[in-house]
GROMACS .gro file of C-alpha atoms in nm:
model
  298
    1MET     CA    1   8.614  10.409   9.576
    2LYS     CA    2   8.702  10.119   9.785
    3ILE     CA    3   8.953   9.828   9.665
    4LEU     CA    4   8.923   9.461   9.740
    5GLY     CA    5   9.252   9.342   9.627
    6ILE     CA    6   9.338   8.979   9.575
    7LEU     CA    7   9.702   8.929   9.503
    8GLY     CA    8   9.911   8.598   9.479
    9PRO     CA    9  10.204   8.426   9.279
   10THR     CA   10  10.125   8.285   8.959
   11GLY     CA   11   9.892   8.005   8.928
   12VAL     CA   12   9.761   8.033   9.281
   13GLY     CA   13   9.378   8.096   9.169
   14LYS     CA   14   9.344   8.467   9.163
   15SER     CA   15   9.145   8.486   8.876
   16ALA     CA   16   8.902   8.244   8.961
   17THR     CA   17   8.899   8.355   9.308
   18ALA     CA   18   8.824   8.722   9.226
   19VAL     CA   19   8.533   8.605   8.991
   20GLU     CA   20   8.359   8.408   9.299
   21VAL     CA   21   8.417   8.707   9.534
   22ALA     CA   22   8.259   8.943   9.265
   23LYS     CA   23   7.967   8.712   9.200
   24ARG     CA   24   7.909   8.708   9.609
   25LEU     CA   25   7.941   9.099   9.641
   26ASN     CA   26   7.791   9.200   9.300
   27LEU     CA   27   8.127   9.372   9.209
   28GLU     CA   28   8.333   9.426   8.904
   29ILE     CA   29   8.685   9.332   8.857
   30LEU     CA   30   8.982   9.548   8.803
   31SER     CA   31   9.275   9.326   8.633
   32ALA     CA   32   9.623   9.406   8.778
   33ASP     CA   33   9.839   9.223   8.553
   34SER     CA   34  10.108   9.398   8.364
   35MET     CA   35  10.094   9.171   8.066
   36GLN     CA   36   9.739   9.109   8.040
   37VAL     CA   37   9.667   9.464   7.935
   38TYR     CA   38   9.825   9.372   7.576
   39LYS     CA   39   9.597   9.244   7.320
   40ASP     CA   40   9.644   8.901   7.144
   41MET     CA   41   9.881   8.795   7.441
   42ASN     CA   42   9.657   8.527   7.566
   43ILE     CA   43   9.784   8.183   7.602
   44GLY     CA   44  10.124   8.323   7.758
   45THR     CA   45   9.977   8.533   8.015
   46ALA     CA   46   9.696   8.278   8.083
   47LYS     CA   47   9.436   8.569   8.037
   48VAL     CA   48   9.095   8.519   8.176
   49THR     CA   49   8.863   8.392   7.913
   50LYS     CA   50   8.511   8.525   7.848
   51GLU     CA   51   8.384   8.191   8.005
   52GLU     CA   52   8.584   8.221   8.302
   53MET     CA   53   8.468   8.568   8.366
   54GLN     CA   54   8.100   8.422   8.426
   55GLY     CA   55   7.958   8.761   8.303
   56ILE     CA   56   8.141   8.958   8.562
   57PRO     CA   57   8.299   9.275   8.383
   58HIS     CA   58   8.670   9.304   8.397
   59HIS     CA   59   8.869   9.625   8.340
   60MET     CA   60   9.226   9.687   8.206
   61ILE     CA   61   9.248   9.374   7.970
   62ASP     CA   62   9.319   9.412   7.622
   63VAL     CA   63   9.366   9.803   7.644
   64VAL     CA   64   9.697   9.854   7.426
   65THR     CA   65   9.875   9.647   7.146
   66PRO     CA   66  10.214   9.478   7.213
   67ASP     CA   67  10.404   9.716   7.012
   68VAL     CA   68  10.311   9.987   7.281
   69ASP     CA   69  10.538  10.039   7.601
   70PHE     CA   70  10.270  10.072   7.853
   71SER     CA   71  10.409  10.206   8.206
   72ALA     CA   72  10.270  10.176   8.549
   73GLN     CA   73  10.164  10.510   8.539
   74ASP     CA   74   9.964  10.464   8.220
   75TYR     CA   75   9.786  10.170   8.404
   76CYS     CA   76   9.698  10.377   8.700
   77ASP     CA   77   9.573  10.655   8.486
   78GLY     CA   78   9.342  10.389   8.281
   79ALA     CA   79   9.246  10.219   8.601
   80VAL     CA   80   9.116  10.522   8.762
   81ARG     CA   81   8.938  10.612   8.450
   82SER     CA   82   8.773  10.276   8.403
   83VAL     CA   83   8.630  10.225   8.725
   84ALA     CA   84   8.565  10.589   8.860
   85HIS     CA   85   8.186  10.522   8.826
   86LEU     CA   86   8.239  10.216   9.083
   87GLU     CA   87   8.200  10.252   9.469
   88ASN     CA   88   8.370   9.908   9.524
   89VAL     CA   89   8.598   9.702   9.292
   90VAL     CA   90   8.794   9.389   9.326
   91MET     CA   91   9.131   9.441   9.210
   92ALA     CA   92   9.299   9.109   9.135
   93GLY     CA   93   9.633   9.015   8.996
   94GLY     CA   94   9.991   8.927   9.033
   95THR     CA   95  10.183   9.276   8.968
   96GLY     CA   96  10.218   9.386   9.334
   97PHE     CA   97  10.353   9.719   9.185
   98TYR     CA   98  10.044   9.807   9.026
   99PHE     CA   99   9.837   9.772   9.352
  100ASP     CA  100  10.139   9.993   9.525
  101CYS     CA  101  10.099  10.259   9.265
  102LEU     CA  102   9.752  10.308   9.241
  103ILE     CA  103   9.679  10.272   9.618
  104TYR     CA  104  10.000  10.455   9.745
  105PRO     CA  105  10.103  10.702   9.424
  106LEU     CA  106  10.423  10.824   9.407
  107ASP     CA  107  10.464  11.205   9.466
  108PHE     CA  108  10.666  11.195   9.161
  109ALA     CA  109  10.550  11.483   8.902
  110GLY     CA  110  10.779  11.409   8.598
  111GLY     CA  111  10.833  11.688   8.360
  112GLU     CA  112  11.136  11.802   8.184
  113GLN     CA  113  11.383  11.718   8.490
  114THR     CA  114  11.219  11.355   8.486
  115ALA     CA  115  11.274  11.336   8.089
  116GLU     CA  116  11.625  11.445   8.100
  117ILE     CA  117  11.726  11.185   8.378
  118ARG     CA  118  11.547  10.914   8.159
  119ARG     CA  119  11.717  11.031   7.838
  120GLU     CA  120  12.037  11.009   8.044
  121LEU     CA  121  11.965  10.664   8.192
  122GLN     CA  122  11.882  10.505   7.817
  123THR     CA  123  12.233  10.677   7.715
  124ILE     CA  124  12.397  10.498   7.977
  125TYR     CA  125  12.227  10.162   7.868
  126ARG     CA  126  12.297  10.181   7.498
  127GLN     CA  127  12.666  10.241   7.609
  128PHE     CA  128  12.732  10.030   7.893
  129GLY     CA  129  12.452   9.754   7.880
  130ARG     CA  130  12.208   9.656   8.148
  131GLU     CA  131  12.448   9.558   8.420
  132LYS     CA  132  12.544   9.902   8.473
  133LEU     CA  133  12.195  10.003   8.524
  134TRP     CA  134  12.159   9.724   8.785
  135GLN     CA  135  12.465   9.828   8.960
  136MET     CA  136  12.335  10.218   8.985
  137LEU     CA  137  12.023  10.070   9.126
  138SER     CA  138  12.176   9.846   9.373
  139GLU     CA  139  12.373  10.145   9.487
  140MET     CA  140  12.081  10.373   9.507
  141ASP     CA  141  11.795  10.162   9.625
  142TYR     CA  142  11.895   9.831   9.725
  143GLU     CA  143  11.550   9.697   9.828
  144THR     CA  144  11.411   9.735   9.499
  145PHE     CA  145  11.703   9.620   9.343
  146GLU     CA  146  11.633   9.297   9.521
  147THR     CA  147  11.261   9.262   9.408
  148ILE     CA  148  11.246   9.407   9.077
  149ASP     CA  149  11.245   9.227   8.756
  150ARG     CA  150  11.607   9.332   8.634
  151ASN     CA  151  11.547   9.215   8.288
  152ASN     CA  152  11.243   9.441   8.268
  153ILE     CA  153  11.492   9.747   8.176
  154LYS     CA  154  11.193   9.989   8.135
  155ARG     CA  155  11.110   9.927   8.506
  156VAL     CA  156  11.469   9.945   8.621
  157ILE     CA  157  11.486  10.276   8.440
  158ARG     CA  158  11.176  10.404   8.606
  159ALA     CA  159  11.315  10.287   8.950
  160LEU     CA  160  11.632  10.478   8.892
  161GLU     CA  161  11.419  10.784   8.771
  162ILE     CA  162  11.268  10.791   9.095
  163ALA     CA  163  11.588  10.731   9.300
  164MET     CA  164  11.784  11.003   9.131
  165SER     CA  165  11.494  11.251   9.178
  166GLY     CA  166  11.572  11.202   9.560
  167GLN     CA  167  11.307  10.934   9.625
  168LYS     CA  168  11.303  10.552   9.632
  169LYS     CA  169  11.030  10.339   9.508
  170SER     CA  170  11.100  10.106   9.800
  171GLN     CA  171  11.048  10.366  10.084
  172GLY     CA  172  10.722  10.194  10.165
  173GLN     CA  173  10.370  10.274  10.205
  174GLY     CA  174  10.332  10.441  10.540
  175LYS     CA  175  10.515  10.741  10.388
  176ARG     CA  176  10.313  10.794  10.110
  177LYS     CA  177   9.957  10.926  10.103
  178CYS     CA  178   9.673  10.648  10.044
  179ALA     CA  179   9.487  10.731   9.759
  180PHE     CA  180   9.203  10.465   9.788
  181ASP     CA  181   9.048  10.287  10.090
  182HIS     CA  182   9.131   9.925  10.061
  183LYS     CA  183   9.156   9.583  10.203
  184LEU     CA  184   9.427   9.340  10.044
  185TYR     CA  185   9.449   8.953  10.058
  186VAL     CA  186   9.723   8.760   9.930
  187LEU     CA  187   9.680   8.421   9.829
  188THR     CA  188   9.957   8.189   9.886
  189ALA     CA  189  10.044   7.800   9.923
  190ASP     CA  190  10.342   7.591   9.972
  191ARG     CA  191  10.633   7.671   9.761
  192GLN     CA  192  10.681   7.345   9.585
  193PHE     CA  193  10.323   7.327   9.522
  194LEU     CA  194  10.337   7.662   9.334
  195TYR     CA  195  10.645   7.544   9.160
  196GLU     CA  196  10.489   7.222   9.030
  197ASN     CA  197  10.157   7.398   8.934
  198SER     CA  198  10.336   7.646   8.742
  199ASP     CA  199  10.558   7.368   8.555
  200ARG     CA  200  10.217   7.223   8.450
  201ARG     CA  201  10.068   7.543   8.327
  202VAL     CA  202  10.373   7.609   8.096
  203ASP     CA  203  10.322   7.250   7.961
  204LYS     CA  204   9.946   7.323   7.900
  205MET     CA  205  10.052   7.665   7.747
  206VAL     CA  206  10.266   7.507   7.490
  207ARG     CA  207  10.015   7.248   7.419
  208ASP     CA  208   9.754   7.519   7.342
  209GLY     CA  209   9.975   7.675   7.103
  210LEU     CA  210  10.215   7.938   7.263
  211VAL     CA  211  10.471   7.904   6.967
  212ASP     CA  212  10.206   8.013   6.738
  213GLU     CA  213  10.064   8.286   6.943
  214VAL     CA  214  10.427   8.454   6.985
  215ALA     CA  215  10.501   8.379   6.617
  216GLY     CA  216  10.175   8.547   6.513
  217ILE     CA  217  10.238   8.851   6.740
  218LEU     CA  218  10.585   8.904   6.582
  219ARG     CA  219  10.425   8.898   6.247
  220LYS     CA  220  10.127   9.113   6.313
  221TYR     CA  221  10.287   9.395   6.519
  222ASN     CA  222  10.690   9.371   6.443
  223CYS     CA  223  10.737   9.408   6.838
  224ARG     CA  224  11.046   9.193   6.881
  225ASN     CA  225  11.219   9.452   7.082
  226SER     CA  226  10.903   9.604   7.265
  227THR     CA  227  10.834   9.563   7.643
  228SER     CA  228  10.563   9.317   7.578
  229MET     CA  229  10.819   9.057   7.424
  230GLN     CA  230  11.032   9.065   7.734
  231ALA     CA  231  10.770   8.907   7.947
  232ILE     CA  232  10.818   8.572   8.073
  233GLY     CA  233  10.650   8.317   7.833
  234TYR     CA  234  10.723   8.523   7.533
  235LYS     CA  235  11.091   8.622   7.563
  236GLU     CA  236  11.192   8.254   7.563
  237ILE     CA  237  10.962   8.159   7.275
  238VAL     CA  238  11.119   8.449   7.104
  239SER     CA  239  11.477   8.319   7.153
  240PHE     CA  240  11.354   7.963   7.007
  241LEU     CA  241  11.194   8.126   6.700
  242ASP     CA  242  11.523   8.346   6.650
  243GLY     CA  243  11.701   7.995   6.657
  244LYS     CA  244  11.921   8.065   6.968
  245CYS     CA  245  11.783   7.790   7.146
  246SER     CA  246  11.591   7.450   7.093
  247LEU     CA  247  11.207   7.446   7.177
  248SER     CA  248  11.297   7.205   7.476
  249GLU     CA  249  11.541   7.454   7.606
  250ALA     CA  250  11.311   7.743   7.572
  251ILE     CA  251  11.043   7.550   7.770
  252GLU     CA  252  11.275   7.453   8.030
  253ARG     CA  253  11.394   7.839   8.069
  254LEU     CA  254  11.045   7.915   8.093
  255LYS     CA  255  10.982   7.705   8.393
  256ILE     CA  256  11.274   7.822   8.568
  257ASN     CA  257  11.198   8.199   8.491
  258THR     CA  258  10.840   8.139   8.620
  259ARG     CA  259  10.995   7.976   8.926
  260HIS     CA  260  11.194   8.272   8.978
  261TYR     CA  261  10.928   8.540   8.913
  262ILE     CA  262  10.700   8.347   9.189
  263LYS     CA  263  10.970   8.404   9.462
  264ARG     CA  264  10.989   8.798   9.342
  265GLN     CA  265  10.627   8.812   9.378
  266LEU     CA  266  10.633   8.650   9.729
  267THR     CA  267  10.908   8.884   9.817
  268TYR     CA  268  10.725   9.203   9.704
  269PHE     CA  269  10.386   9.115   9.861
  270LYS     CA  270  10.547   9.096  10.186
  271ARG     CA  271  10.598   9.466  10.177
  272LEU     CA  272  10.232   9.525  10.137
  273ASP     CA  273   9.973   9.583  10.428
  274ALA     CA  274   9.763   9.265  10.362
  275GLN     CA  275   9.609   8.955  10.478
  276TRP     CA  276   9.765   8.626  10.391
  277ILE     CA  277   9.565   8.310  10.298
  278ASP     CA  278   9.694   7.975  10.230
  279VAL     CA  279   9.454   7.829   9.962
  280GLN     CA  280   9.546   7.470  10.034
  281THR     CA  281   9.426   7.508  10.394
  282PHE     CA  282   9.086   7.626  10.293
  283GLY     CA  283   9.046   7.333  10.059
  284GLY     CA  284   8.935   7.515   9.712
  285VAL     CA  285   8.831   7.849   9.539
  286GLU     CA  286   8.469   7.842   9.686
  287LYS     CA  287   8.580   7.841  10.035
  288VAL     CA  288   8.863   8.095   9.998
  289ALA     CA  289   8.601   8.335   9.826
  290ASP     CA  290   8.358   8.258  10.095
  291PHE     CA  291   8.601   8.372  10.367
  292ILE     CA  292   8.727   8.684  10.162
  293ALA     CA  293   8.353   8.807  10.102
  294CYS     CA  294   8.259   8.747  10.471
  295ASP     CA  295   8.573   8.914  10.611
  296TYR     CA  296   8.566   9.194  10.358
  297THR     CA  297   8.204   9.306  10.477
  298MET     CA  298   8.235   9.260  10.845
   0.00000   0.00000   0.00000
C-alpha cells in the first residue's frame, strides 16, 4: 500500500483538501486524528460530516466509545486492517504521531517487560504526579519532551516506556524501517492566520452545542477520567461543568490551549520528511488539491 499523507495544524483545511484529492485520484481516506476515533465526540473534534465526505469512504472514524483508552498502537493495528485491501490511500489528519508510528513502526515488542515498566510508571504517577513523569522524560528524551502533549499522561507514559526500554521515540525516521511507501504534504499558513481561524472555530463549536455534547457524553459513558476527556475542547468544558471555572473562562482556556497545540503540531511536523504547502499562497482548497494530485502522480 502507498500512502498519500495530508497533515497540518488545526483548522488549516486538511479534511476538505483530502476529500478533493481523493475525488481526483479515486481514493479512500484514512483519518489520522487521535480524537475522531471516538464516537459521539463530533463538535469538539470538528469531525468530518457525511455531507463533507462527499461520498468518499473514510476509515478510522468512530471506532471506539469515549470510555475506552485508545493507544497509537491500537490505531496502527486498526488502520492496517481497515485499508489492507487498498493499493493507495489518502491519510489525513493532525496527529503527526499516528503518521510516524504507522509509516515507521517502532521496534518495540512489548511483553511482560513493557507491562512491568508501565506499572512502575503508573505507580510513580499516582505517588508523585505528572510533574515527576515530565522530569523523567525531559532527562531521558528531551526532544520528545519538547513536542509531546504533556497533559496526555498516557502518551507521556508511552514515551517513557520506550525510553526505559533503551530507545527514544524521537530517534527519527531514518533509523527505523519504513513500512509503507509514502509521500507526505504538510499544509500550513501564517501563524496569526491559524490562531485567528482557531478562535473562530472555537466560537462556532460553542454555538453549535459543545457544552451539551460534553455533558451528554459524561452522562452516557461516565468517562470523566478517560483519555478522551483530556482532549482539547473537552477538558476545558468538563472543568466548567464541574464548577471549576466560568463558561467564558473555559472558552478562553480552550482558545489558548488550541493555539499551543497548533504550535506543537507545527514543531512535530518539521521532523517528518514532507513537502510543505502554504495554503494562503495557493488561493483555496481546489488549487491545493490540484497541486497535490498532480504532484503525487508525477
